[in-house]
PDB file of C-alpha atoms in Angstrom:
ATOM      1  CA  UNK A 968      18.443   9.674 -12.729  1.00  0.00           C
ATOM      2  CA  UNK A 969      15.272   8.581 -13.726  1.00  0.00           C
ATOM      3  CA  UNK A 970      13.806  11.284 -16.040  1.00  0.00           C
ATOM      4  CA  UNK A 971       9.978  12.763 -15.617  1.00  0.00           C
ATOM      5  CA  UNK A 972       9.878  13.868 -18.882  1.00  0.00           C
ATOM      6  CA  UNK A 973       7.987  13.392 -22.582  1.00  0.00           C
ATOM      7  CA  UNK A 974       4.707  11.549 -21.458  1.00  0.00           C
ATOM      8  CA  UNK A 975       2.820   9.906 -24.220  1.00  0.00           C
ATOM      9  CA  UNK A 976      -0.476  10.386 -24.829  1.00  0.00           C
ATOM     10  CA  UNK A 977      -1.300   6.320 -23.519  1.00  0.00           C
ATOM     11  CA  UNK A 978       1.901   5.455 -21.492  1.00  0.00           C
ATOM     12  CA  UNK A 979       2.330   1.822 -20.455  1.00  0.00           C
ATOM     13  CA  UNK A 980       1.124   1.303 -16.773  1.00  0.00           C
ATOM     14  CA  UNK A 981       2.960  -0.359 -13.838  1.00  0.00           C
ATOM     15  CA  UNK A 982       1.954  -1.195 -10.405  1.00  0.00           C
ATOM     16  CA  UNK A 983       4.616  -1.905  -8.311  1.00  0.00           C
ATOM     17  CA  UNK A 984       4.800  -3.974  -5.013  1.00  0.00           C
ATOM     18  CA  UNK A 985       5.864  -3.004  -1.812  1.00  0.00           C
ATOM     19  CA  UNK A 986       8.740  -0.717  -1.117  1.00  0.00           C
ATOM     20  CA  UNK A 987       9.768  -0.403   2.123  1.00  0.00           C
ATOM     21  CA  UNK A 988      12.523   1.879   1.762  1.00  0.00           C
ATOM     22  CA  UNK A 989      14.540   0.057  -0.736  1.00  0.00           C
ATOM     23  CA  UNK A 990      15.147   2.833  -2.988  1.00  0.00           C
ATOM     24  CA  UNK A 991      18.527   1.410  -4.898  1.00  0.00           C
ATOM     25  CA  UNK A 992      16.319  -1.450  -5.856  1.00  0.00           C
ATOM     26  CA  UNK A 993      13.103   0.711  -7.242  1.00  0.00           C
ATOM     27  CA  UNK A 994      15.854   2.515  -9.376  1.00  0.00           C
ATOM     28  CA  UNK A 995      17.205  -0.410 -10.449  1.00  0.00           C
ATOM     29  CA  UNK A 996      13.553  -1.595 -11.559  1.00  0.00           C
ATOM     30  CA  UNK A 997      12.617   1.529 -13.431  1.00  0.00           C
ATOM     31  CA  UNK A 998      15.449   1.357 -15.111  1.00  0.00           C
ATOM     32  CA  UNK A 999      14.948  -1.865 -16.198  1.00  0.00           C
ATOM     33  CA  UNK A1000      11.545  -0.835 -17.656  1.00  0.00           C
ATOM     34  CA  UNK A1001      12.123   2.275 -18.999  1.00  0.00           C
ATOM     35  CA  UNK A1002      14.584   0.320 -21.571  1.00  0.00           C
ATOM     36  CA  UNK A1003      11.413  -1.000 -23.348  1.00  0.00           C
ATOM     37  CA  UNK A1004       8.811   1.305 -21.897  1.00  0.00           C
ATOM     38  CA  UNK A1005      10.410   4.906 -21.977  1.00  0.00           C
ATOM     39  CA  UNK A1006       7.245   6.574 -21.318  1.00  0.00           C
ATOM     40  CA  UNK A1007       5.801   3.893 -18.202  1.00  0.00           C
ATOM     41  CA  UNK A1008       3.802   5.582 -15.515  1.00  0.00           C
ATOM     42  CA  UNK A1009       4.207   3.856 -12.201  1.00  0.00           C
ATOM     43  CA  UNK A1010       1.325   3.021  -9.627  1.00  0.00           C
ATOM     44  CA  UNK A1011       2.498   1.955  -6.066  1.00  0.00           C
ATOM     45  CA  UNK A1012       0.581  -0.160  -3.969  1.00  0.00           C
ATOM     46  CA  UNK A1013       1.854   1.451  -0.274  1.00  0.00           C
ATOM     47  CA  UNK A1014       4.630   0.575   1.904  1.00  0.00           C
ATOM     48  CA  UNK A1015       7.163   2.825   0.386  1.00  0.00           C
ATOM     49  CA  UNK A1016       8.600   3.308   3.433  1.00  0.00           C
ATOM     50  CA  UNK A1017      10.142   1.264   7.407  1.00  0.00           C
ATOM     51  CA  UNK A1018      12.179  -1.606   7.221  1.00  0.00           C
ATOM     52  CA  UNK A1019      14.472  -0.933   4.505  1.00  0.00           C
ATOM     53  CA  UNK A1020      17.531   1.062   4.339  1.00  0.00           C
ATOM     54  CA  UNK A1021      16.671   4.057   1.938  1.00  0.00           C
ATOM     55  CA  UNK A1022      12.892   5.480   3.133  1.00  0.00           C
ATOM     56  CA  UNK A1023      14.009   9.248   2.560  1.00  0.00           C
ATOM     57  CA  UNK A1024      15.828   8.403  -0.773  1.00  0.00           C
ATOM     58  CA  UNK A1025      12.425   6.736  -1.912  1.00  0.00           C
ATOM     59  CA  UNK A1026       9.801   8.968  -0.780  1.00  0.00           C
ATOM     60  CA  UNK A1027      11.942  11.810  -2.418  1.00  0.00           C
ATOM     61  CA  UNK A1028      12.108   9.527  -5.541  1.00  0.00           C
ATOM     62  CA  UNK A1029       8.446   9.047  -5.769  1.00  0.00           C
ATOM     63  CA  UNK A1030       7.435  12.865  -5.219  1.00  0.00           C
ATOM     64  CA  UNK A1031       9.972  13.951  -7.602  1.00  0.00           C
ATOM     65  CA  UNK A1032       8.056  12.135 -10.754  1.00  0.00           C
ATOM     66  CA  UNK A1033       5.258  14.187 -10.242  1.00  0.00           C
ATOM     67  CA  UNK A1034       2.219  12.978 -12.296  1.00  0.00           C
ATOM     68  CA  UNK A1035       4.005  10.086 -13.413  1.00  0.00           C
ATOM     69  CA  UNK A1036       3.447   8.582 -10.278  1.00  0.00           C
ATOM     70  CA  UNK A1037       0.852   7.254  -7.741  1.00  0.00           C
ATOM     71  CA  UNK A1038       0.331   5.807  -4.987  1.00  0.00           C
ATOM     72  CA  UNK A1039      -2.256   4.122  -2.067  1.00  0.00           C
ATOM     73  CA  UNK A1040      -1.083   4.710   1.054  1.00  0.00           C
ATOM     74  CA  UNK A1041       0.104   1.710   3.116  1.00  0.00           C
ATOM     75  CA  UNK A1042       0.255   0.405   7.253  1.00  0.00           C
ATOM     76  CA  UNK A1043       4.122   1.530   7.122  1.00  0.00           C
ATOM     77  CA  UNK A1044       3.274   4.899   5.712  1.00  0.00           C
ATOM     78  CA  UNK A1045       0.380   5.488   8.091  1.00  0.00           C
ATOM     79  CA  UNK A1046       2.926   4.310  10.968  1.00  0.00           C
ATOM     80  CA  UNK A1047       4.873   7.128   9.591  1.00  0.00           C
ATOM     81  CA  UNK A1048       2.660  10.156   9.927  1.00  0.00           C
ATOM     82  CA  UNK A1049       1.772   8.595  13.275  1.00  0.00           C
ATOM     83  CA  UNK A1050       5.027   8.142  14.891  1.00  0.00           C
ATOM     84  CA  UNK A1051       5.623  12.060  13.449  1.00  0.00           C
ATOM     85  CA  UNK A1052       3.222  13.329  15.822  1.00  0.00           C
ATOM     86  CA  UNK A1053       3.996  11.563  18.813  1.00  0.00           C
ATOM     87  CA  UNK A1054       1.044   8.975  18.423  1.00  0.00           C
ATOM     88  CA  UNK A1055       2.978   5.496  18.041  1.00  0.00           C
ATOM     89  CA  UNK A1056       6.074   4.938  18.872  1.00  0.00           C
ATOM     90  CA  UNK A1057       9.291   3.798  16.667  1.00  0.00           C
ATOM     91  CA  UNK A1058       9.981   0.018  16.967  1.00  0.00           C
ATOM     92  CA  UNK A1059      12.748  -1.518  17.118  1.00  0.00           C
ATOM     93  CA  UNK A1060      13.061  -2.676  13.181  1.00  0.00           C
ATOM     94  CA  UNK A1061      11.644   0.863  12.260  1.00  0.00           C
ATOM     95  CA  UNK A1062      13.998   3.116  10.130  1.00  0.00           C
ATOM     96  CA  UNK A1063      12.355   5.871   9.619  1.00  0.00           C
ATOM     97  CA  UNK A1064      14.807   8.582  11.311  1.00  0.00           C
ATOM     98  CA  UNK A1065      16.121   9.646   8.298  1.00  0.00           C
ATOM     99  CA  UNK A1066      12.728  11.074   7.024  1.00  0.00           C
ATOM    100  CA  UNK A1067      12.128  12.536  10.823  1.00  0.00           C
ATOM    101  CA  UNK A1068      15.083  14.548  10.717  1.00  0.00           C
ATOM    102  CA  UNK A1069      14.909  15.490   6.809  1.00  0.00           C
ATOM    103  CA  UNK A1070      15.331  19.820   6.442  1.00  0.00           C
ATOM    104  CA  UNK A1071      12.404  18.974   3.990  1.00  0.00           C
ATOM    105  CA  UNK A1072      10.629  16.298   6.391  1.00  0.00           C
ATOM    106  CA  UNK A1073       7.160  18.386   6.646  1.00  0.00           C
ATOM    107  CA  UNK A1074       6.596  18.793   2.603  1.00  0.00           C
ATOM    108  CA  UNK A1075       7.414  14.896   2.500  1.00  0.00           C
ATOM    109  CA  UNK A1076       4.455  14.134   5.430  1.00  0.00           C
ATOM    110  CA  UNK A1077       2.138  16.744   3.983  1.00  0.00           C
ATOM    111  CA  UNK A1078       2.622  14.984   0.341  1.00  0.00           C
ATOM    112  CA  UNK A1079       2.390  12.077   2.037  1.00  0.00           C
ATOM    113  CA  UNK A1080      -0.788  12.487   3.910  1.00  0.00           C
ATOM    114  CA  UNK A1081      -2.262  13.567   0.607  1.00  0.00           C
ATOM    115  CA  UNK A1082      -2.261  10.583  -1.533  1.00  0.00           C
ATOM    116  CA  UNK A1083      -5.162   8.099  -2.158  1.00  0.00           C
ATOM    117  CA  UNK A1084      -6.281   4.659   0.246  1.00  0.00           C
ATOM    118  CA  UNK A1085      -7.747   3.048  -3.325  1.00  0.00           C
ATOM    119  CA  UNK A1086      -7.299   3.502  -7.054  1.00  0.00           C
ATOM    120  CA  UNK A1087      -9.370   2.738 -10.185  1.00  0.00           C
ATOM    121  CA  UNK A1088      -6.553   2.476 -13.154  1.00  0.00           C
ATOM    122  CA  UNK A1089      -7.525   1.204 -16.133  1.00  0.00           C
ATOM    123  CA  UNK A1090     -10.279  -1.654 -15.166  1.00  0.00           C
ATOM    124  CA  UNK A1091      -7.913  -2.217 -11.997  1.00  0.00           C
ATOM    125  CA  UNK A1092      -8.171  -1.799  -8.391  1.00  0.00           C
ATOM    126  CA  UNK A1093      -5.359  -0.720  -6.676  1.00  0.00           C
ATOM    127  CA  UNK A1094      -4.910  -1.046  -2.324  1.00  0.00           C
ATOM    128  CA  UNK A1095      -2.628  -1.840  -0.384  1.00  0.00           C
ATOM    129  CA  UNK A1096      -3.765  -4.580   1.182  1.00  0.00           C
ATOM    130  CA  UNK A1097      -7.226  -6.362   0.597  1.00  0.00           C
ATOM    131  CA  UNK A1098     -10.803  -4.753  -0.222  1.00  0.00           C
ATOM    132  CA  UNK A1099     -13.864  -6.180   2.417  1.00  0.00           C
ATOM    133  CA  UNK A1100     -15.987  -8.677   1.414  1.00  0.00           C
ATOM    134  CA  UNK A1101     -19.183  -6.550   1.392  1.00  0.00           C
ATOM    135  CA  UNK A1102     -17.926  -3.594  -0.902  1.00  0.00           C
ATOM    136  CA  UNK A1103     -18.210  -3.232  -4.630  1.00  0.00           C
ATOM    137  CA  UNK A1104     -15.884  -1.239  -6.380  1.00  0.00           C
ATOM    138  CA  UNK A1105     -17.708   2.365  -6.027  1.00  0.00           C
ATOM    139  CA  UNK A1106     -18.190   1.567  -2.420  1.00  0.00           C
ATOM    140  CA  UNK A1107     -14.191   0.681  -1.886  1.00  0.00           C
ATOM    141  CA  UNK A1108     -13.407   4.232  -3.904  1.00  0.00           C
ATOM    142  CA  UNK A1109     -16.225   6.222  -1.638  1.00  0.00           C
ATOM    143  CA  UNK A1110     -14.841   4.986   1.310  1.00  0.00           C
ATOM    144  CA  UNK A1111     -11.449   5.180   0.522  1.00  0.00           C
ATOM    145  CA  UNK A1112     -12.182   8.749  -0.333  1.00  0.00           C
ATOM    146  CA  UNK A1113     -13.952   8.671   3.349  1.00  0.00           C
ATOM    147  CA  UNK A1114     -10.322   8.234   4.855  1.00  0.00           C
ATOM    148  CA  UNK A1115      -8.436  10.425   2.250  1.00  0.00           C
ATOM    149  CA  UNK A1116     -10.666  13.434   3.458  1.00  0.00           C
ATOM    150  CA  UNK A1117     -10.183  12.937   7.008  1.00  0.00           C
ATOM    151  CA  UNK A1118      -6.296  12.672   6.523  1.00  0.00           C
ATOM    152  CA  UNK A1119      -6.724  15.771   3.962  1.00  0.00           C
ATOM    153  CA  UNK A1120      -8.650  17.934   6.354  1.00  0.00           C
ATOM    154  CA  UNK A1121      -7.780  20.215   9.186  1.00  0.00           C
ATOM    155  CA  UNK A1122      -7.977  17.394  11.893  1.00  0.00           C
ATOM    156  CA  UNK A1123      -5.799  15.304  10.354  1.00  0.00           C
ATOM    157  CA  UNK A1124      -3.580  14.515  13.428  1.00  0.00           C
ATOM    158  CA  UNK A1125      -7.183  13.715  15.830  1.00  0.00           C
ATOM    159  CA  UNK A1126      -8.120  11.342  13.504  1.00  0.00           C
ATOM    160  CA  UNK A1127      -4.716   9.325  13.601  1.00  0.00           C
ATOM    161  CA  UNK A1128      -5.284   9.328  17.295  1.00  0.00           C
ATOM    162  CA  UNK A1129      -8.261   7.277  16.738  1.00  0.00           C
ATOM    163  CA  UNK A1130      -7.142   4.964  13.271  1.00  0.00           C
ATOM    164  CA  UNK A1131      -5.329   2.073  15.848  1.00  0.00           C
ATOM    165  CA  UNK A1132      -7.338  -1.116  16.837  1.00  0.00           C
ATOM    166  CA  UNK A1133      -8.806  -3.775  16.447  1.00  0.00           C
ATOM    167  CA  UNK A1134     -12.173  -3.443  16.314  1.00  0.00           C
ATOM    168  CA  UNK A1135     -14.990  -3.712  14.572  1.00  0.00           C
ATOM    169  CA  UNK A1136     -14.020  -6.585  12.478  1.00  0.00           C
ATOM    170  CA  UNK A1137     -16.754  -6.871  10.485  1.00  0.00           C
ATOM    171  CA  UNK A1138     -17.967  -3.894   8.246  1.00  0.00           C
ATOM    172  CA  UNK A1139     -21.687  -2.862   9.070  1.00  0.00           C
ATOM    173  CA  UNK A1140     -23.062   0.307   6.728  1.00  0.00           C
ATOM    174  CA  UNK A1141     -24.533   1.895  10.088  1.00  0.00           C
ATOM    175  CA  UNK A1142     -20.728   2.474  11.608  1.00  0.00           C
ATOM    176  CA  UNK A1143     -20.116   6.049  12.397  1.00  0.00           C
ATOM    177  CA  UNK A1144     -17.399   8.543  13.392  1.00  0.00           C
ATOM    178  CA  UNK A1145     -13.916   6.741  14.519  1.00  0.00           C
ATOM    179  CA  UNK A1146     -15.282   2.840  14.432  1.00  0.00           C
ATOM    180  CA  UNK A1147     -16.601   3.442  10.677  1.00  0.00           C
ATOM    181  CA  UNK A1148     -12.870   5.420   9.825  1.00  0.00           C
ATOM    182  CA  UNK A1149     -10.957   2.569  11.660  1.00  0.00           C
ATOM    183  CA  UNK A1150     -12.269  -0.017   9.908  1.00  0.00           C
ATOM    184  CA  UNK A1151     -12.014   0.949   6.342  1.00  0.00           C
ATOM    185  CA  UNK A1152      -8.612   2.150   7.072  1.00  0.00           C
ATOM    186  CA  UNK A1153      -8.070  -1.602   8.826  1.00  0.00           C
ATOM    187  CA  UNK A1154      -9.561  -3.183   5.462  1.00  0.00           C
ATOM    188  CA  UNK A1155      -7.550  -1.069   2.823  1.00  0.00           C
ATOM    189  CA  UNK A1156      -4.659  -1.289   4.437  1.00  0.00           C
ATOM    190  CA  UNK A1157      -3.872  -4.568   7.132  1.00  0.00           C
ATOM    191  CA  UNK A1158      -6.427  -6.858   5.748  1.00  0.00           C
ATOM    192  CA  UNK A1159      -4.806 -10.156   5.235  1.00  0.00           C
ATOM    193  CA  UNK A1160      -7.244 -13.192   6.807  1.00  0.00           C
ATOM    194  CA  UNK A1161     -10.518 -13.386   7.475  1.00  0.00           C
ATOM    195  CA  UNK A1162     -13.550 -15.596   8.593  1.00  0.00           C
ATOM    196  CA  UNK A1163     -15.766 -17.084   5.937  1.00  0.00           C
ATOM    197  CA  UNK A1164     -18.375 -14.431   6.668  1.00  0.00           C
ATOM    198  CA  UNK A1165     -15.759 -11.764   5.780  1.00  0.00           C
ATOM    199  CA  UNK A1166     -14.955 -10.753   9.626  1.00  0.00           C
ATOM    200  CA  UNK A1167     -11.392  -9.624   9.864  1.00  0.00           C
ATOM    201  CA  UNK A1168      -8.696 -11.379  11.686  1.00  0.00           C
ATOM    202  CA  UNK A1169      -6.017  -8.980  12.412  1.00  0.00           C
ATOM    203  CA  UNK A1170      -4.304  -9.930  15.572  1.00  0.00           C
ATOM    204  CA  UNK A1171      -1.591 -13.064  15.276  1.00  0.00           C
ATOM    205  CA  UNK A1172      -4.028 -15.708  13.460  1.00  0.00           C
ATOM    206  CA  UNK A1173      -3.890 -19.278  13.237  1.00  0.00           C
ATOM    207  CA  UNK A1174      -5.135 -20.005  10.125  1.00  0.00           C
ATOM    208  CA  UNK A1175      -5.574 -23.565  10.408  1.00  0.00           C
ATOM    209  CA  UNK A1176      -7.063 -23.327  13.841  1.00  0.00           C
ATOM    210  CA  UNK A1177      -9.752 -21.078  12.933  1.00  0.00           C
ATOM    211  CA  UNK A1178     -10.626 -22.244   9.302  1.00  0.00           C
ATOM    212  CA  UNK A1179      -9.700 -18.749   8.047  1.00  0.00           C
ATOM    213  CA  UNK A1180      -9.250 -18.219   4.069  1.00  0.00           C
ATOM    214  CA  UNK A1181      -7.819 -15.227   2.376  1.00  0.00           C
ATOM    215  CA  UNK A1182      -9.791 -11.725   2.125  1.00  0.00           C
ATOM    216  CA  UNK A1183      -9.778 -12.772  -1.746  1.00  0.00           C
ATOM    217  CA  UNK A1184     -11.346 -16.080  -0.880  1.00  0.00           C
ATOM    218  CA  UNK A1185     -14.388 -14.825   1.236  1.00  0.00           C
ATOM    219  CA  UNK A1186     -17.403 -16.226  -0.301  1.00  0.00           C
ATOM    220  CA  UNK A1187     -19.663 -14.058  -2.076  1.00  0.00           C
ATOM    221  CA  UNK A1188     -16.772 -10.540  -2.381  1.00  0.00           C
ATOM    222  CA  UNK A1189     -18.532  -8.691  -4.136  1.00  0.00           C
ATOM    223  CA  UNK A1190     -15.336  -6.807  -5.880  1.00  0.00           C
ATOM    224  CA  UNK A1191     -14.501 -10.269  -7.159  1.00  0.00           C
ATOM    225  CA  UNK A1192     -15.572  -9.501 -10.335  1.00  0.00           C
ATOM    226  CA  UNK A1193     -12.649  -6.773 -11.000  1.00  0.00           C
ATOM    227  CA  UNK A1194      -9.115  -7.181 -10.876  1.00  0.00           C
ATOM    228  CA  UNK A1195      -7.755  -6.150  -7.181  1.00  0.00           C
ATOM    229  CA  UNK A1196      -4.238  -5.469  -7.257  1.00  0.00           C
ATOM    230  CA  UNK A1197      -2.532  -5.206  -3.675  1.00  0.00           C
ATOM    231  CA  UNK A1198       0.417  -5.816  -1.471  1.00  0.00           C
ATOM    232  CA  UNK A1199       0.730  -6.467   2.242  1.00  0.00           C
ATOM    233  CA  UNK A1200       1.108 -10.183   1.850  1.00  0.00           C
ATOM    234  CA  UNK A1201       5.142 -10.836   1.012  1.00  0.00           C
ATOM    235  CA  UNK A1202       4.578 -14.245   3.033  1.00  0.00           C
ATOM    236  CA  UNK A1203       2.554 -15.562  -0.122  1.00  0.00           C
ATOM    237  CA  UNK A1204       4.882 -13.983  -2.271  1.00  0.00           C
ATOM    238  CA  UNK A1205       3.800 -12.836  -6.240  1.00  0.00           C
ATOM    239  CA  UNK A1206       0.406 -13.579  -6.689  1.00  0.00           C
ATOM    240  CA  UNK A1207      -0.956 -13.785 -10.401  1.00  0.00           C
ATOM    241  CA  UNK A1208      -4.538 -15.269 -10.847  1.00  0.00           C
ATOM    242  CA  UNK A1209      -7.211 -14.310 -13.446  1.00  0.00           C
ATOM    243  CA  UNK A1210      -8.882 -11.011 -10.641  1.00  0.00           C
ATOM    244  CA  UNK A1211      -5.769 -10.657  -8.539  1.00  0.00           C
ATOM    245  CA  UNK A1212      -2.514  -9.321  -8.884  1.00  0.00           C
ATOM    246  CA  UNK A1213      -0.388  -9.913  -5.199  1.00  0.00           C
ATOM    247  CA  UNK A1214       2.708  -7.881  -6.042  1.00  0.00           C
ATOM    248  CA  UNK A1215       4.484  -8.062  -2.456  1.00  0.00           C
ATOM    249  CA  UNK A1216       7.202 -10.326  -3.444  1.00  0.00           C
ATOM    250  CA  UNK A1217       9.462  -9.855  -0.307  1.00  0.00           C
ATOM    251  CA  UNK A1218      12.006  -6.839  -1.428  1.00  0.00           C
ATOM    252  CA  UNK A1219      12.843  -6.705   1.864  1.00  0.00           C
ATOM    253  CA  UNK A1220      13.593 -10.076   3.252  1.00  0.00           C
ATOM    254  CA  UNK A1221      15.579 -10.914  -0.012  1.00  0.00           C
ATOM    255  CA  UNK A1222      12.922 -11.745  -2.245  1.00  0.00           C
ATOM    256  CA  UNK A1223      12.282  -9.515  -5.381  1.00  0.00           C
ATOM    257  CA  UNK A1224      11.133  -6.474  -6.219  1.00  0.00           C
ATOM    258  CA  UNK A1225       8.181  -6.427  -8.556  1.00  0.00           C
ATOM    259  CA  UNK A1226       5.864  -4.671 -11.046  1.00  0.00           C
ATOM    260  CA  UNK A1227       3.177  -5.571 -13.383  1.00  0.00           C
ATOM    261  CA  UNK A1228       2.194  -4.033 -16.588  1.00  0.00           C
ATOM    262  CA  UNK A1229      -1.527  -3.874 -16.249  1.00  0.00           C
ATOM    263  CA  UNK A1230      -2.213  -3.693 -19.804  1.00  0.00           C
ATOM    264  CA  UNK A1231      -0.760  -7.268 -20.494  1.00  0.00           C
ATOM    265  CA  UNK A1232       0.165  -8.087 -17.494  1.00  0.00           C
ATOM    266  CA  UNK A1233       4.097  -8.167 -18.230  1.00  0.00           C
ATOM    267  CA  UNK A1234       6.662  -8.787 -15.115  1.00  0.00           C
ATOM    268  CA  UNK A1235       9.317  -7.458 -14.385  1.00  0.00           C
ATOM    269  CA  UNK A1236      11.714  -8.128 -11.462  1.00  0.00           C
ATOM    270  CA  UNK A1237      14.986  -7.512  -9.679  1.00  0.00           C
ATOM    271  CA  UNK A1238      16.705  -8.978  -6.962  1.00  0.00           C
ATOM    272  CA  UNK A1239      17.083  -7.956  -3.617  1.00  0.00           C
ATOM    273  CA  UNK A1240      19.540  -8.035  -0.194  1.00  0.00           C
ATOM    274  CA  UNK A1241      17.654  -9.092   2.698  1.00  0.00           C
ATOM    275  CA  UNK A1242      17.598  -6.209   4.577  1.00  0.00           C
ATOM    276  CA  UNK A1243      15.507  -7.133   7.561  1.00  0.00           C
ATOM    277  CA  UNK A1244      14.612 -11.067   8.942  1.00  0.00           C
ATOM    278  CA  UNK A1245      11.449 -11.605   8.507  1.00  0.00           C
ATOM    279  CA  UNK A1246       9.050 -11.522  11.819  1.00  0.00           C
ATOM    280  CA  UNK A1247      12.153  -9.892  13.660  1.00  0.00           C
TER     281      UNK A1247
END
């Protein structure tokens, strides 16, 4: 049992990668930590749930530490609230019918709903998965905080009928209503490649063929003078570079499970089962 107890007055800070339901290996990491670190906080950058064997187990673990823990709010967890409602439907290597059928499955998706699409933390930025090319830091929080009050609000389930798409690729300050919503929501949280003019490429790219680079590699980011710490990518595996932190190390295709003190930038690791094949 991982206790919530005796918080220091400057308690070390973690951000941990993706989740995905692999809540035997999250205990096994805090664990690990708390041996040197008794009083860590934890900061998770979405994904806690789908794929893996244990997403009830792990969203109960998270909500349980109270303010000891955050989190931004991931694709996978955004799949969740939708497939909830009747908006998407399960696929095949979803496993999220545990949480569906949980007695306390509408406190879960109401805590859920609730948490934030980006993080300051201590001279970091936390997403899930990339921050557009045209946003400084106050403009990523404002907009997050754009999507966070739609989710918050009374309409919450209209606007998850209009969050899926495409389209518009490109982020333009005169978007409005569902396009403007759809694609912060698309850059916070399924951002991986883009053109060199920041455009996102969401839909099976070809990297070579199009001369695509990284969201971190767009010329001119303007957030590139901050550390960005995200997940999403588990195909590039731990990331480390002097404004990045990639902490999607592949939990659920075998890889590891990781988190990052931010203050010194400390790892810390544990193995993983492969749960899932990856692209299945």
């Amino acid at each position: 049992m991982i206790s919530t107890n005796n918080l220091s007055a400057r308690p070390s800070l973690y951000a941990i990668g993706d989740l995905q339901g692999c809540a035997g290996q999250l205990e096994s990491l805090m664990e690990k930590v708390l041996r040197d670190d008794p009083d860590a906080r934890w900061f998770f950058v979405g994904d806690l749930v789908n794929r893996g064997p244990r997403s009830l187990d792990t969203l109960r673990l998270i909500r349980s530490l109270g303010e000891r823990a955050s989190c931004v709010l991931g694709n996978h967890d955004l799949h969740l609230l939708a497939v909830a409602h009747g908006i998407r439907k399960s696929s095949r290597s979803d496993t999220l019918d545990e949480i569906l059928s949980a007695p306390d499955r509408d406190d879960l998706l109401d805590w859920l709903r609730r948490q934030a699409l980006a993080q300051w933390v201590d001279g970091h930025l936390l997403v899930h998965a990339g921050v557009p090319a045209q946003w400084t830091v106050a403009q990523t929080l404002a907009r997050a905080g754009e999507v966070e009050t739609a989710l918050r609000g009374p309409d919450w389930v209209d606007f998850l009928r209009t969050m899926y798409g495409n389209a518009p690729e490109r982020w333009d300050d005169a978007l409005t209503g569902a396009e403007r919503l759809r694609c912060i929501v698309n850059g916070l949280t399924r951002m991986r490649l883009c053109k060199p003019d920041g455009s996102m490429v969401l839909k099976n790219p070809d990297e070579s063929a199009q001369l695509l680079v990284p969201w971190f590699d767009v010329p001119g980011r303007l957030s590139a003078g901050v550390t960005v710490v995200y997940g999403h990518w588990s195909a590039r595996g731990l990331t480390l570079r002097p404004n990045l932190i990639g902490l999607d190390s592949g939990c659920l295709w075998g890889g590891q499970l990781s988190a990052v003190r931010l203050s010194d930038r400390k790892l810390v690791q544990v193995s993983c089962p492969q749960f899932q094949v990856p692209d299945e």
